[in-house]
Amino acid sequence: MTDTITHGPAADVTGLTTEEKASLTSGASFWRTKGVERAGIPSVMLTDGPHGLRKQREGGDHLGIGDSVPATCFPPAVALGSSWDVELVERVGAALGVESSIEDVAVILGPGINIKRSPLCGRNFEYLSEDPIVSGVLGAALVRGIQSKGVGASLKHFAANNQEDDRMRSSSDVDPRPLREIYLRAFQRVVEDAQPHTVMCSYNRINGVFASENRWLLTDVLRDEWGFEGLVVSDWGAVSDRVAALRAGLDLEMPGNGGQTDAKVVAAVSDGSLDEALLDASAQRVASLATRWAATPRVEGPLDVEAHHTLAREAAARSIVLLKNEPVDGEPLLPLTTGRSIAVIGAFAEKPRYQGAGSSMINPTRVDDALTAIRAAAGEAAYAPGFTLAAEPDPAETARLRDEAVAAASAADVAVVFAGLPARLESEGYDRDDIDLPADQLAVIDAVSAANPRTVVVLSNGGVVTVPFTRRVPAIVEGWLLGQAGGSATADVLFGVVNPSGKLTETIPLRLEDTPAFLNFPGEEGHVRYGEGLFVGYRWYDARRMEVEYPFGHGLSYTTFGYDAARVSVTDGGDLEVRVTVTNTGDRAGRDVVQVYTSLPGSRVQRAPRELKGFASVELEPGASREVVVVVRRKDLQYWDLRAERWLVEGGDYVVEVGASSRDLRSSVTVAVEGDALRLPLTRESSLGEVLAHPVAGPLVQGALAGMSQMLEGASSIMPEGVSMERMMASFPIGRIGMMAGGQVTPEMIDGLLAAANAPQQ
Ligand code: BGC
């Protein structure tokens, strides 16, 4: 295995014909780029992604769908994200890189880091979080891991692709602040921290313009602002106008279409409507990617299937979130102790749901089921399927299966119910209609938990589901979709071989109607309005002080952790260094994820009550303590300033909260942060309030107001007692103040004031 990657020189495209350059910028087939043999530019393969390699066997169908080579199915992003484990995620990335390299794949199409705007999005299982810091930090770790093997990552789907419904046409209409602060922030972080070799543009429009034709997105923001050095590839079939796309900064159209659109590019160059320099730049990027791959040492096969399965099992166990674990007869129900008889109930125990449908579907090297793993751990266990996965189950069959499950549960010391979403209820390509488990499964959970107080529910779902049984069962394990080793990993957690440490990267709400995008999803007539603005996920529930079932960041352990008071200091570079000592106060080794949130009370702009700004994990033996340091980058304190159209740190007293979840905050510290300088010119439109706050104009106007005592006295008769004239007039544009001042303020005076205020400072 090679860890050091050396790149050969990139081929130069300047000597190529326009036809050759155009040919480089679209695919040769479903998965390959075109080469130019005489220039030494090879054809390379890009393929899915993201949580395993989906590489079609040679000679497979032309749609690129069937018959992929076996590969390790690691936990999909919904699960892996819940680990909050940067080091582990990077190792999984490296393993993806190894599998890609062995199969001669230059680029694996992932990670997907779109924000989970609504739990209804059918593809949420492929995404990491409702929060941009979690998505950005873990997305960067995946990219670093993949690219450590010389294979390129493809950061997708850029951008604001947060639903499947009408995904190839719909316009995501997002205001600048949420666009920057929520939807682009994770992409920005991954690009700046990890430089993915490629970024994949999404299908949808953003504020009316297709991502593939969006020059602002693909060039101004991605390249000029963030410094992206790689290649922009289209999502498969995302290009509607190839020439417009090239002009906007889309380098490679995929999949290939037999050269049909290359001819349009050539024609546009010859009639002058496309600047050849743009084509040169895009062709060069494709050529560089291909020649670099050709010069990259490959990881030699065969794949160590066993080692990667073991990693998949480790990652799956880390991804499991223990939602609830209450004592029954004075003892926590989990971990299960051997010696107690177990009834395993639910079809997912035998036939696991471990990944989602669509382009990310991996042909796994093997699959572990939980039933076999539980029997191996416990010696024996009874089993009843409990329900069928049929779309319209037969009522008599449903009743029979339920009765059988109740009988098995009654006869055992402990019942473990494996419930979840049938595959048809979530997939790439369409969204969900609701966020509930099927009614027959809910009925089985109720019946079993009524029959046996020691009932554990284990969930398998890619999108969040409601858990209405939460008060009726003592233990709930959220297993998401855990990849091919999910069954054995689940048994590891149930029996305490692994102490769970996953935490929610998305809120579990009480009901769909509570969710932030409820009234604006999936939009209509080709537009989806992101009406909740900045208030995505926990930002929404916290701002509205709503109850949730389980909050963002929540996840239990078989041990407990104590936090001492946090300390915060500001580094020379302006970052916040947050320190807190964590102690394992229980009786077994465990890992906790320390989360740091900030807020700025009294901010001049709208903000969520708290925003995650950093996290770190700590592993502790029983009784041990360790100081955990979380660095909050100054950059992450910025908001997008609409007046200046740039990022800005607002100065003030920031509240830094440290905790084990967004609603289990253990300490709070206030720290003064110096703001970025921003001097906006005053205009006739500036309000009296803004003028009064201005360092030069403010005192001048204060003085002038004092001289207008007569007018002010008159006005005071219509003002509430105790309210100043300045307050009542605060929003009055300064240019129109003359009208109200009875001739005492002339246009010349206003011009003089503005000139003084806007004069360059000495
Ligand atoms: C998906 C991408 C995927 C591509 C290639 C598209 O439909 O949106 O995520 O990488 O197909 O399979």
XYZ file of N, CA and C in Angstrom, residues 419-529:
333
model
N -37.251 -2.472 14.366
C -38.243 -1.786 13.520
C -37.506 -0.828 12.586
N -38.214 -0.344 11.566
C -37.538 0.604 10.677
C -38.345 0.910 9.438
N -37.720 1.655 8.552
C -38.402 2.038 7.321
C -38.174 0.991 6.248
N -39.236 0.459 5.674
C -39.054 -0.410 4.514
C -38.368 0.374 3.393
N -37.591 -0.322 2.581
C -36.765 0.351 1.564
C -37.586 1.264 0.667
N -38.816 0.887 0.362
C -39.585 1.676 -0.604
C -39.941 3.066 -0.080
N -39.850 3.266 1.231
C -40.288 4.546 1.791
C -39.240 5.650 1.705
N -38.005 5.311 1.304
C -37.020 6.391 1.140
C -36.003 5.970 0.089
N -35.659 6.916 -0.748
C -34.739 6.612 -1.845
C -34.287 7.903 -2.507
N -33.184 7.805 -3.229
C -32.849 8.871 -4.169
C -33.997 8.957 -5.177
N -34.321 10.143 -5.622
C -35.312 10.289 -6.692
C -36.678 10.751 -6.230
N -37.024 10.495 -4.974
C -38.314 10.998 -4.466
C -38.228 11.222 -2.959
N -39.136 12.033 -2.456
C -39.137 12.356 -1.027
C -40.179 11.524 -0.286
N -40.111 11.606 1.015
C -41.099 10.876 1.828
C -42.368 11.715 1.988
N -43.465 11.052 2.298
C -44.724 11.766 2.553
C -44.891 12.059 4.036
N -44.280 11.249 4.863
C -44.408 11.455 6.307
C -43.136 10.947 6.974
N -43.055 11.082 8.279
C -41.832 10.634 8.956
C -42.170 9.573 10.017
N -43.220 8.832 9.749
C -43.653 7.829 10.720
C -43.232 6.426 10.302
N -43.068 5.591 11.291
C -42.877 4.163 11.006
C -44.222 3.602 10.567
N -44.225 2.517 9.779
C -45.504 1.915 9.388
C -46.339 1.519 10.609
N -47.646 1.663 10.450
C -48.570 1.447 11.576
C -48.448 0.041 12.166
N -48.244 -0.970 11.308
C -48.184 -2.331 11.864
C -46.957 -2.504 12.754
N -45.874 -1.813 12.416
C -44.678 -1.909 13.273
C -44.910 -1.199 14.613
N -45.556 -0.039 14.539
C -45.841 0.679 15.795
C -46.728 -0.168 16.699
N -47.676 -0.860 16.069
C -48.581 -1.712 16.857
C -47.801 -2.861 17.503
N -46.836 -3.405 16.791
C -46.041 -4.500 17.361
C -45.207 -3.976 18.537
N -44.620 -2.805 18.374
C -43.813 -2.236 19.479
C -44.697 -2.064 20.722
N -45.890 -1.515 20.505
C -46.795 -1.314 21.651
C -47.183 -2.632 22.302
N -47.528 -3.607 21.477
C -47.991 -4.887 22.025
C -46.856 -5.608 22.745
N -45.678 -5.585 22.157
C -44.544 -6.286 22.774
C -44.142 -5.591 24.074
N -44.098 -4.249 24.051
C -43.664 -3.564 25.274
C -44.709 -3.694 26.381
N -45.986 -3.870 25.987
C -47.010 -4.123 27.015
C -46.825 -5.513 27.620
N -46.345 -6.449 26.798
C -46.183 -7.834 27.270
C -44.889 -8.033 28.036
N -43.878 -7.238 27.705
C -42.588 -7.423 28.368
C -41.976 -6.062 28.699
N -41.854 -5.730 29.995
C -41.328 -4.396 30.354
C -39.878 -4.207 29.919
N -39.180 -5.314 29.708
C -37.774 -5.189 29.249
C -37.749 -5.251 27.723
N -38.244 -4.176 27.092
C -38.258 -4.131 25.626
C -37.289 -3.059 25.126
N -36.430 -3.479 24.215
C -35.498 -2.556 23.559
C -35.974 -2.398 22.120
N -36.030 -1.167 21.625
C -36.348 -0.964 20.204
C -35.069 -0.540 19.486
N -34.761 -1.255 18.410
C -33.609 -0.906 17.573
C -34.154 -0.439 16.230
N -33.747 0.762 15.816
C -34.320 1.344 14.595
C -33.356 1.267 13.414
N -33.925 1.022 12.224
C -33.154 1.078 10.969
C -33.878 2.037 10.039
N -33.296 3.182 9.817
C -33.948 4.190 8.975
C -32.900 5.173 8.482
N -33.070 5.616 7.239
C -32.118 6.573 6.689
C -32.519 8.003 6.990
N -33.831 8.268 6.969
C -34.354 9.580 7.350
C -34.932 9.461 8.752
N -34.979 10.592 9.431
C -35.497 10.593 10.807
C -36.926 10.058 10.860
N -37.219 9.277 11.908
C -38.613 8.857 12.139
C -39.051 9.321 13.527
N -40.346 9.536 13.667
C -40.872 9.875 14.994
C -40.875 8.605 15.847
N -40.792 8.814 17.153
C -40.747 7.659 18.059
C -41.843 7.808 19.119
N -43.103 7.656 18.696
C -44.206 7.919 19.631
C -44.221 6.970 20.826
N -43.484 5.868 20.729
C -43.444 4.870 21.809
C -42.386 5.228 22.855
N -41.778 6.398 22.716
C -40.596 6.679 23.528
C -40.861 6.619 25.027
N -42.061 6.939 25.448
C -42.329 6.868 26.886
C -42.774 5.476 27.327
N -43.031 4.614 26.378
C -43.527 3.276 26.741
C -42.434 2.209 26.736
N -41.289 2.510 26.146
C -40.227 1.492 26.170
C -39.010 2.060 26.899
N -38.310 1.219 27.645
C -37.184 1.740 28.430
C -35.923 2.026 27.613
N -35.757 1.369 26.458
C -34.494 1.574 25.731
C -34.741 1.676 24.232
N -34.104 2.680 23.618
C -34.205 2.855 22.154
C -32.799 3.055 21.599
N -32.511 2.287 20.561
C -31.220 2.374 19.884
C -31.485 2.837 18.457
N -30.938 3.998 18.091
C -31.108 4.480 16.710
C -29.946 3.924 15.887
N -30.262 2.974 15.019
C -29.213 2.304 14.241
C -29.079 2.841 12.827
N -29.875 3.809 12.434
C -29.785 4.364 11.073
C -29.648 3.240 10.033
N -28.883 3.530 8.996
C -28.497 2.498 8.027
C -26.995 2.335 8.238
N -26.596 1.149 8.653
C -25.246 1.014 9.214
C -24.225 0.375 8.293
N -24.590 0.123 7.041
C -23.625 -0.535 6.167
C -23.593 -2.038 6.405
N -22.681 -2.715 5.699
C -22.730 -4.180 5.653
C -22.419 -4.863 6.983
N -21.754 -4.189 7.898
C -21.428 -4.815 9.180
C -22.362 -4.336 10.286
N -23.473 -3.720 9.894
C -24.388 -3.151 10.887
C -24.952 -4.177 11.857
N -25.226 -5.378 11.375
C -25.818 -6.404 12.243
C -24.896 -6.761 13.391
N -23.636 -7.019 13.083
C -22.705 -7.391 14.158
C -22.393 -6.176 15.041
N -22.324 -4.998 14.425
C -22.056 -3.793 15.220
C -23.200 -3.540 16.206
N -24.421 -3.812 15.768
C -25.572 -3.620 16.661
C -25.467 -4.567 17.858
N -25.094 -5.804 17.586
C -24.923 -6.753 18.694
C -23.789 -6.283 19.614
N -22.719 -5.742 19.036
C -21.606 -5.231 19.862
C -22.111 -4.181 20.853
N -23.002 -3.314 20.379
C -23.519 -2.261 21.260
C -24.530 -2.840 22.254
N -25.417 -3.707 21.765
C -26.441 -4.262 22.672
C -25.802 -5.009 23.842
N -24.697 -5.717 23.575
C -24.067 -6.506 24.640
C -22.924 -5.763 25.340
N -22.704 -4.519 24.960
C -21.704 -3.719 25.672
C -20.264 -4.018 25.274
N -20.061 -4.778 24.193
C -18.691 -4.963 23.692
C -18.174 -3.594 23.250
N -19.074 -2.806 22.704
C -18.766 -1.414 22.382
C -19.713 -0.538 23.197
N -19.142 0.451 23.868
C -19.967 1.401 24.606
C -20.416 2.487 23.624
N -21.722 2.651 23.421
C -22.159 3.589 22.375
C -21.705 5.027 22.653
N -21.412 5.742 21.574
C -20.996 7.138 21.741
C -21.477 8.030 20.600
N -22.341 7.504 19.737
C -22.871 8.329 18.644
C -23.803 9.402 19.185
N -23.895 10.487 18.444
C -24.805 11.588 18.828
C -25.565 12.036 17.600
N -26.754 12.542 17.831
C -27.601 12.955 16.713
C -27.008 14.153 15.988
N -26.939 14.050 14.673
C -26.542 15.224 13.890
C -27.784 15.883 13.302
N -28.938 15.403 13.723
C -30.198 16.034 13.317
C -31.217 15.815 14.433
N -32.120 16.761 14.535
C -33.125 16.717 15.595
C -34.160 15.640 15.290
N -34.607 14.941 16.320
C -35.782 14.066 16.147
C -36.990 14.839 16.683
N -37.869 15.268 15.770
C -38.987 16.118 16.215
C -40.136 15.279 16.775
N -41.081 15.981 17.385
C -42.270 15.282 17.889
C -43.191 14.915 16.735
N -43.249 15.795 15.734
C -44.146 15.530 14.603
C -43.687 16.346 13.399
N -44.059 15.873 12.237
C -43.649 16.518 10.996
C -44.044 17.997 10.975
N -45.231 18.286 11.529
C -45.750 19.656 11.482
C -44.854 20.640 12.235
N -44.011 20.137 13.114
C -43.113 21.022 13.871
C -41.867 21.396 13.082
N -41.596 20.713 11.993
C -40.281 20.858 11.364
C -40.182 22.180 10.597
N -38.961 22.748 10.530
C -38.796 24.114 10.031
C -39.326 24.358 8.619
N -39.170 23.389 7.735
C -39.545 23.621 6.332
C -40.964 23.143 6.034
N -41.716 22.789 7.079
C -43.016 22.134 6.866
C -43.901 22.867 5.866
N -43.973 24.191 5.984
C -44.877 24.936 5.096
C -44.231 25.287 3.757
N -42.990 24.941 3.591
C -42.266 25.298 2.365
C -41.542 24.106 1.769
N -42.168 22.975 1.748
C -41.522 21.785 1.210
C -42.559 20.938 0.501
N -42.373 20.528 -0.708
C -41.211 20.740 -1.577
C -41.391 21.912 -2.535
N -42.254 22.858 -2.197
C -42.481 24.009 -3.080
C -43.515 23.700 -4.150
N -43.721 24.670 -5.007
C -44.693 24.462 -6.092
C -44.295 25.281 -7.309
N -44.823 24.866 -8.434
C -44.573 25.552 -9.716
C -43.088 25.805 -9.943
N -42.283 24.823 -9.591
C -40.859 24.938 -9.913
C -40.030 25.769 -8.957
N -40.626 26.200 -7.856
C -39.855 26.991 -6.885
C -40.061 26.440 -5.480
N -38.980 26.357 -4.728
C -39.122 26.044 -3.312
C -38.486 27.180 -2.521
N -39.332 27.806 -1.721
C -38.898 28.988 -0.972
C -38.338 28.524 0.369
